[in-house]
Amino acid sequence: ESCQSRLVALEQQNVALLEKLDDMENRARRDNLRFVGIPASVADDNLATALETWLKESFHMEDFQEPVSIERAHRLGRPRQDSGRPRQVIAKFHHYAVKAAILRRFQQQRGSVTFKGSPVLIFQDYSAALMEKRRSFHPICSSLAAKKARFMLIYPATLKIYQNGAWSAFTSPQAATDF
């Protein structure tokens, strides 16, 4: 009996520690953005400078109180020989306010943002575990978008759906589907 209760307590502690670790990893990533579509022709050693210049021009950041300053930028994974798709880029910004402004301005211009003629998408950088949780909502979000329903996926992974004059929140795809 005591071994079983100790095992349950350790499992609960392990889950709590994993959640805390994931939260800490996501807090460390709060100044990061992911860029999808930056051409491979941009040299890796010039990536941060090229992104800074492009962001200032594309999002008219010259009027912002903080300068667009990227601490570091790198591509994800190994180079792919068989794919024409460029690898994603992660950039860490010096100022959270600049990162947030870029993300906001991208969402306002969504669909019309390009880098040297290539369409670009910009996302918040999340841990692998959180990205998987958020990805699990994708089929439901696609269905809601097709129905032109009002919804939002908020941090960390909660789907809010507006229906009959009220918002309903769901922390699992199954709960949202059952709704």
PDB file of C-alpha atoms in Angstrom:
ATOM      1  CA  GLU A   1       0.000   0.000   0.000  1.00  0.00           C
ATOM      2  CA  SER A   2       2.674   2.559   0.925  1.00  0.00           C
ATOM      3  CA  CYS A   3       4.723   1.730  -2.204  1.00  0.00           C
ATOM      4  CA  GLN A   4       1.665   2.350  -4.371  1.00  0.00           C
ATOM      5  CA  SER A   5       0.856   5.677  -2.713  1.00  0.00           C
ATOM      6  CA  ARG A   6       4.527   6.719  -2.941  1.00  0.00           C
ATOM      7  CA  LEU A   7       4.540   5.837  -6.651  1.00  0.00           C
ATOM      8  CA  VAL A   8       1.425   7.942  -7.246  1.00  0.00           C
ATOM      9  CA  ALA A   9       2.967  10.858  -5.338  1.00  0.00           C
ATOM     10  CA  LEU A  10       6.184  10.615  -7.375  1.00  0.00           C
ATOM     11  CA  GLU A  11       4.223  10.493 -10.644  1.00  0.00           C
ATOM     12  CA  GLN A  12       2.295  13.606  -9.629  1.00  0.00           C
ATOM     13  CA  GLN A  13       5.524  15.334  -8.660  1.00  0.00           C
ATOM     14  CA  ASN A  14       7.081  14.349 -12.003  1.00  0.00           C
ATOM     15  CA  VAL A  15       4.130  15.823 -13.929  1.00  0.00           C
ATOM     16  CA  ALA A  16       4.336  19.042 -11.894  1.00  0.00           C
ATOM     17  CA  LEU A  17       8.084  19.318 -12.530  1.00  0.00           C
ATOM     18  CA  LEU A  18       7.649  18.738 -16.278  1.00  0.00           C
ATOM     19  CA  GLU A  19       4.973  21.451 -16.416  1.00  0.00           C
ATOM     20  CA  LYS A  20       7.238  23.833 -14.497  1.00  0.00           C
ATOM     21  CA  LEU A  21      10.179  23.050 -16.800  1.00  0.00           C
ATOM     22  CA  ASP A  22       8.030  23.668 -19.885  1.00  0.00           C
ATOM     23  CA  ASP A  23       6.810  26.961 -18.408  1.00  0.00           C
ATOM     24  CA  MET A  24      10.401  28.045 -17.728  1.00  0.00           C
ATOM     25  CA  GLU A  25      11.454  27.099 -21.272  1.00  0.00           C
ATOM     26  CA  ASN A  26       8.604  29.144 -22.743  1.00  0.00           C
ATOM     27  CA  ARG A  27       9.495  32.125 -20.549  1.00  0.00           C
ATOM     28  CA  ALA A  28      13.068  31.909 -21.859  1.00  0.00           C
ATOM     29  CA  ARG A  29      11.657  32.000 -25.403  1.00  0.00           C
ATOM     30  CA  ARG A  30       9.415  35.017 -24.893  1.00  0.00           C
ATOM     31  CA  ASP A  31      11.822  37.338 -26.753  1.00  0.00           C
ATOM     32  CA  ASN A  32      12.039  34.959 -29.739  1.00  0.00           C
ATOM     33  CA  LEU A  33      10.175  34.912 -33.030  1.00  0.00           C
ATOM     34  CA  ARG A  34      10.076  32.174 -35.690  1.00  0.00           C
ATOM     35  CA  PHE A  35      10.303  33.200 -39.324  1.00  0.00           C
ATOM     36  CA  VAL A  36       9.085  30.823 -42.026  1.00  0.00           C
ATOM     37  CA  GLY A  37      10.064  31.573 -45.619  1.00  0.00           C
ATOM     38  CA  ILE A  38      13.356  33.485 -45.258  1.00  0.00           C
ATOM     39  CA  PRO A  39      15.296  32.334 -48.360  1.00  0.00           C
ATOM     40  CA  ALA A  40      18.355  30.132 -47.894  1.00  0.00           C
ATOM     41  CA  SER A  41      20.293  32.635 -50.022  1.00  0.00           C
ATOM     42  CA  VAL A  42      20.667  34.828 -46.915  1.00  0.00           C
ATOM     43  CA  ALA A  43      23.993  33.789 -45.386  1.00  0.00           C
ATOM     44  CA  ASP A  44      23.807  32.418 -41.854  1.00  0.00           C
ATOM     45  CA  ASP A  45      26.534  34.776 -40.622  1.00  0.00           C
ATOM     46  CA  ASN A  46      24.549  37.757 -41.936  1.00  0.00           C
ATOM     47  CA  LEU A  47      21.102  36.555 -40.820  1.00  0.00           C
ATOM     48  CA  ALA A  48      20.581  38.865 -37.819  1.00  0.00           C
ATOM     49  CA  THR A  49      21.657  41.980 -39.727  1.00  0.00           C
ATOM     50  CA  ALA A  50      19.546  41.077 -42.775  1.00  0.00           C
ATOM     51  CA  LEU A  51      16.484  40.483 -40.558  1.00  0.00           C
ATOM     52  CA  GLU A  52      16.971  43.789 -38.708  1.00  0.00           C
ATOM     53  CA  THR A  53      17.147  45.731 -41.968  1.00  0.00           C
ATOM     54  CA  TRP A  54      14.152  43.927 -43.469  1.00  0.00           C
ATOM     55  CA  LEU A  55      12.005  44.326 -40.321  1.00  0.00           C
ATOM     56  CA  LYS A  56      12.711  48.076 -40.114  1.00  0.00           C
ATOM     57  CA  GLU A  57      11.634  48.517 -43.739  1.00  0.00           C
ATOM     58  CA  SER A  58       8.691  46.094 -43.815  1.00  0.00           C
ATOM     59  CA  PHE A  59       7.079  47.142 -40.545  1.00  0.00           C
ATOM     60  CA  HIS A  60       8.099  50.829 -40.476  1.00  0.00           C
ATOM     61  CA  MET A  61       9.876  50.424 -37.156  1.00  0.00           C
ATOM     62  CA  GLU A  62      11.794  53.701 -37.406  1.00  0.00           C
ATOM     63  CA  ASP A  63       9.024  55.417 -35.408  1.00  0.00           C
ATOM     64  CA  PHE A  64       9.216  52.904 -32.554  1.00  0.00           C
ATOM     65  CA  GLN A  65      10.789  53.956 -29.235  1.00  0.00           C
ATOM     66  CA  GLU A  66      13.274  51.043 -29.130  1.00  0.00           C
ATOM     67  CA  PRO A  67      15.650  50.098 -31.972  1.00  0.00           C
ATOM     68  CA  VAL A  68      15.139  46.815 -33.823  1.00  0.00           C
ATOM     69  CA  SER A  69      18.039  44.887 -32.382  1.00  0.00           C
ATOM     70  CA  ILE A  70      18.461  41.128 -32.745  1.00  0.00           C
ATOM     71  CA  GLU A  71      20.795  39.464 -30.272  1.00  0.00           C
ATOM     72  CA  ARG A  72      21.162  36.338 -32.406  1.00  0.00           C
ATOM     73  CA  ALA A  73      19.449  34.485 -35.219  1.00  0.00           C
ATOM     74  CA  HIS A  74      19.891  30.984 -36.571  1.00  0.00           C
ATOM     75  CA  ARG A  75      18.227  28.430 -38.815  1.00  0.00           C
ATOM     76  CA  LEU A  76      16.623  25.302 -37.385  1.00  0.00           C
ATOM     77  CA  GLY A  77      17.872  21.835 -38.183  1.00  0.00           C
ATOM     78  CA  ARG A  78      20.337  20.657 -40.787  1.00  0.00           C
ATOM     79  CA  PRO A  79      20.312  21.859 -44.387  1.00  0.00           C
ATOM     80  CA  ARG A  80      17.945  19.820 -46.557  1.00  0.00           C
ATOM     81  CA  GLN A  81      19.141  18.865 -50.009  1.00  0.00           C
ATOM     82  CA  ASP A  82      15.837  17.429 -51.239  1.00  0.00           C
ATOM     83  CA  SER A  83      13.472  20.209 -50.198  1.00  0.00           C
ATOM     84  CA  GLY A  84      13.034  23.561 -51.898  1.00  0.00           C
ATOM     85  CA  ARG A  85      11.644  24.979 -48.646  1.00  0.00           C
ATOM     86  CA  PRO A  86      14.072  27.064 -46.592  1.00  0.00           C
ATOM     87  CA  ARG A  87      14.621  26.147 -42.957  1.00  0.00           C
ATOM     88  CA  GLN A  88      12.848  28.194 -40.303  1.00  0.00           C
ATOM     89  CA  VAL A  89      14.742  31.002 -38.598  1.00  0.00           C
ATOM     90  CA  ILE A  90      14.607  31.798 -34.889  1.00  0.00           C
ATOM     91  CA  ALA A  91      15.599  35.298 -33.815  1.00  0.00           C
ATOM     92  CA  LYS A  92      16.076  36.536 -30.254  1.00  0.00           C
ATOM     93  CA  PHE A  93      15.308  40.238 -29.813  1.00  0.00           C
ATOM     94  CA  HIS A  94      16.955  42.532 -27.266  1.00  0.00           C
ATOM     95  CA  HIS A  95      13.635  44.179 -26.384  1.00  0.00           C
ATOM     96  CA  TYR A  96      10.362  42.346 -25.749  1.00  0.00           C
ATOM     97  CA  ALA A  97       8.384  45.440 -26.787  1.00  0.00           C
ATOM     98  CA  VAL A  98      10.006  45.394 -30.245  1.00  0.00           C
ATOM     99  CA  LYS A  99       9.248  41.693 -30.655  1.00  0.00           C
ATOM    100  CA  ALA A 100       5.623  42.218 -29.626  1.00  0.00           C
ATOM    101  CA  ALA A 101       5.248  45.192 -32.006  1.00  0.00           C
ATOM    102  CA  ILE A 102       6.632  43.184 -34.927  1.00  0.00           C
ATOM    103  CA  LEU A 103       4.241  40.311 -34.227  1.00  0.00           C
ATOM    104  CA  ARG A 104       1.298  42.738 -33.960  1.00  0.00           C
ATOM    105  CA  ARG A 105       2.218  44.531 -37.189  1.00  0.00           C
ATOM    106  CA  PHE A 106       2.672  41.202 -38.975  1.00  0.00           C
ATOM    107  CA  GLN A 107      -0.822  40.126 -37.937  1.00  0.00           C
ATOM    108  CA  GLN A 108      -2.229  43.381 -39.309  1.00  0.00           C
ATOM    109  CA  GLN A 109      -0.456  42.840 -42.671  1.00  0.00           C
ATOM    110  CA  ARG A 110      -0.823  39.041 -42.773  1.00  0.00           C
ATOM    111  CA  GLY A 111      -0.634  37.622 -46.275  1.00  0.00           C
ATOM    112  CA  SER A 112       1.265  40.555 -47.746  1.00  0.00           C
ATOM    113  CA  VAL A 113       4.628  40.222 -45.970  1.00  0.00           C
ATOM    114  CA  THR A 114       7.517  39.166 -48.201  1.00  0.00           C
ATOM    115  CA  PHE A 115      11.300  38.921 -47.940  1.00  0.00           C
ATOM    116  CA  LYS A 116      12.943  39.489 -51.346  1.00  0.00           C
ATOM    117  CA  GLY A 117       9.771  38.285 -53.064  1.00  0.00           C
ATOM    118  CA  SER A 118       9.244  35.204 -50.872  1.00  0.00           C
ATOM    119  CA  PRO A 119       6.130  35.118 -48.639  1.00  0.00           C
ATOM    120  CA  VAL A 120       7.029  35.080 -44.941  1.00  0.00           C
ATOM    121  CA  LEU A 121       5.118  33.969 -41.867  1.00  0.00           C
ATOM    122  CA  ILE A 122       6.059  35.068 -38.344  1.00  0.00           C
ATOM    123  CA  PHE A 123       5.138  33.195 -35.176  1.00  0.00           C
ATOM    124  CA  GLN A 124       5.903  33.287 -31.479  1.00  0.00           C
ATOM    125  CA  ASP A 125       8.550  30.688 -30.589  1.00  0.00           C
ATOM    126  CA  TYR A 126       7.249  28.010 -28.191  1.00  0.00           C
ATOM    127  CA  SER A 127       8.746  24.855 -26.685  1.00  0.00           C
ATOM    128  CA  ALA A 128       8.227  21.582 -28.564  1.00  0.00           C
ATOM    129  CA  ALA A 129       5.795  20.330 -25.910  1.00  0.00           C
ATOM    130  CA  LEU A 130       3.638  23.466 -26.088  1.00  0.00           C
ATOM    131  CA  MET A 131       3.717  23.534 -29.887  1.00  0.00           C
ATOM    132  CA  GLU A 132       2.401  19.955 -29.880  1.00  0.00           C
ATOM    133  CA  LYS A 133      -0.441  20.909 -27.504  1.00  0.00           C
ATOM    134  CA  ARG A 134      -1.363  23.886 -29.707  1.00  0.00           C
ATOM    135  CA  ARG A 135      -1.056  21.784 -32.874  1.00  0.00           C
ATOM    136  CA  SER A 136      -3.629  19.336 -31.483  1.00  0.00           C
ATOM    137  CA  PHE A 137      -6.243  22.130 -31.807  1.00  0.00           C
ATOM    138  CA  HIS A 138      -5.461  22.692 -35.510  1.00  0.00           C
ATOM    139  CA  PRO A 139      -8.282  20.531 -36.994  1.00  0.00           C
ATOM    140  CA  ILE A 140     -10.848  22.247 -34.772  1.00  0.00           C
ATOM    141  CA  CYS A 141      -9.493  25.720 -35.587  1.00  0.00           C
ATOM    142  CA  SER A 142      -9.625  24.913 -39.316  1.00  0.00           C
ATOM    143  CA  SER A 143     -13.227  23.810 -38.978  1.00  0.00           C
ATOM    144  CA  LEU A 144     -14.144  26.950 -37.014  1.00  0.00           C
ATOM    145  CA  ALA A 145     -12.405  29.173 -39.578  1.00  0.00           C
ATOM    146  CA  ALA A 146     -14.317  27.475 -42.419  1.00  0.00           C
ATOM    147  CA  LYS A 147     -17.559  28.221 -40.560  1.00  0.00           C
ATOM    148  CA  LYS A 148     -16.364  31.814 -39.995  1.00  0.00           C
ATOM    149  CA  ALA A 149     -16.821  31.357 -36.246  1.00  0.00           C
ATOM    150  CA  ARG A 150     -15.118  33.693 -33.790  1.00  0.00           C
ATOM    151  CA  PHE A 151     -12.379  31.902 -31.882  1.00  0.00           C
ATOM    152  CA  MET A 152      -8.865  32.366 -30.532  1.00  0.00           C
ATOM    153  CA  LEU A 153      -6.102  30.088 -29.334  1.00  0.00           C
ATOM    154  CA  ILE A 154      -4.593  31.765 -26.305  1.00  0.00           C
ATOM    155  CA  TYR A 155      -1.471  31.031 -24.291  1.00  0.00           C
ATOM    156  CA  PRO A 156      -0.580  28.436 -23.356  1.00  0.00           C
ATOM    157  CA  ALA A 157      -3.025  26.144 -25.188  1.00  0.00           C
ATOM    158  CA  THR A 158      -6.608  27.202 -24.553  1.00  0.00           C
ATOM    159  CA  LEU A 159      -9.178  27.459 -27.326  1.00  0.00           C
ATOM    160  CA  LYS A 160     -11.830  30.121 -26.784  1.00  0.00           C
ATOM    161  CA  ILE A 161     -14.964  29.986 -28.945  1.00  0.00           C
ATOM    162  CA  TYR A 162     -17.564  32.760 -29.114  1.00  0.00           C
ATOM    163  CA  GLN A 163     -21.092  31.419 -29.416  1.00  0.00           C
ATOM    164  CA  ASN A 164     -24.522  32.718 -28.404  1.00  0.00           C
ATOM    165  CA  GLY A 165     -23.095  35.928 -26.948  1.00  0.00           C
ATOM    166  CA  ALA A 166     -20.534  34.260 -24.662  1.00  0.00           C
ATOM    167  CA  TRP A 167     -16.994  32.872 -24.771  1.00  0.00           C
ATOM    168  CA  SER A 168     -16.352  29.234 -23.879  1.00  0.00           C
ATOM    169  CA  ALA A 169     -12.831  28.033 -23.042  1.00  0.00           C
ATOM    170  CA  PHE A 170     -11.407  24.566 -23.730  1.00  0.00           C
ATOM    171  CA  THR A 171      -8.060  23.189 -22.628  1.00  0.00           C
ATOM    172  CA  SER A 172      -8.320  19.979 -24.637  1.00  0.00           C
ATOM    173  CA  PRO A 173      -9.320  19.291 -28.252  1.00  0.00           C
ATOM    174  CA  GLN A 174     -11.716  16.584 -27.049  1.00  0.00           C
ATOM    175  CA  ALA A 175     -13.625  19.025 -24.834  1.00  0.00           C
ATOM    176  CA  ALA A 176     -13.897  21.490 -27.731  1.00  0.00           C
ATOM    177  CA  THR A 177     -15.105  18.747 -30.076  1.00  0.00           C
ATOM    178  CA  ASP A 178     -17.730  17.571 -27.570  1.00  0.00           C
ATOM    179  CA  PHE A 179     -18.991  21.160 -27.278  1.00  0.00           C
TER     180      PHE A 179
END
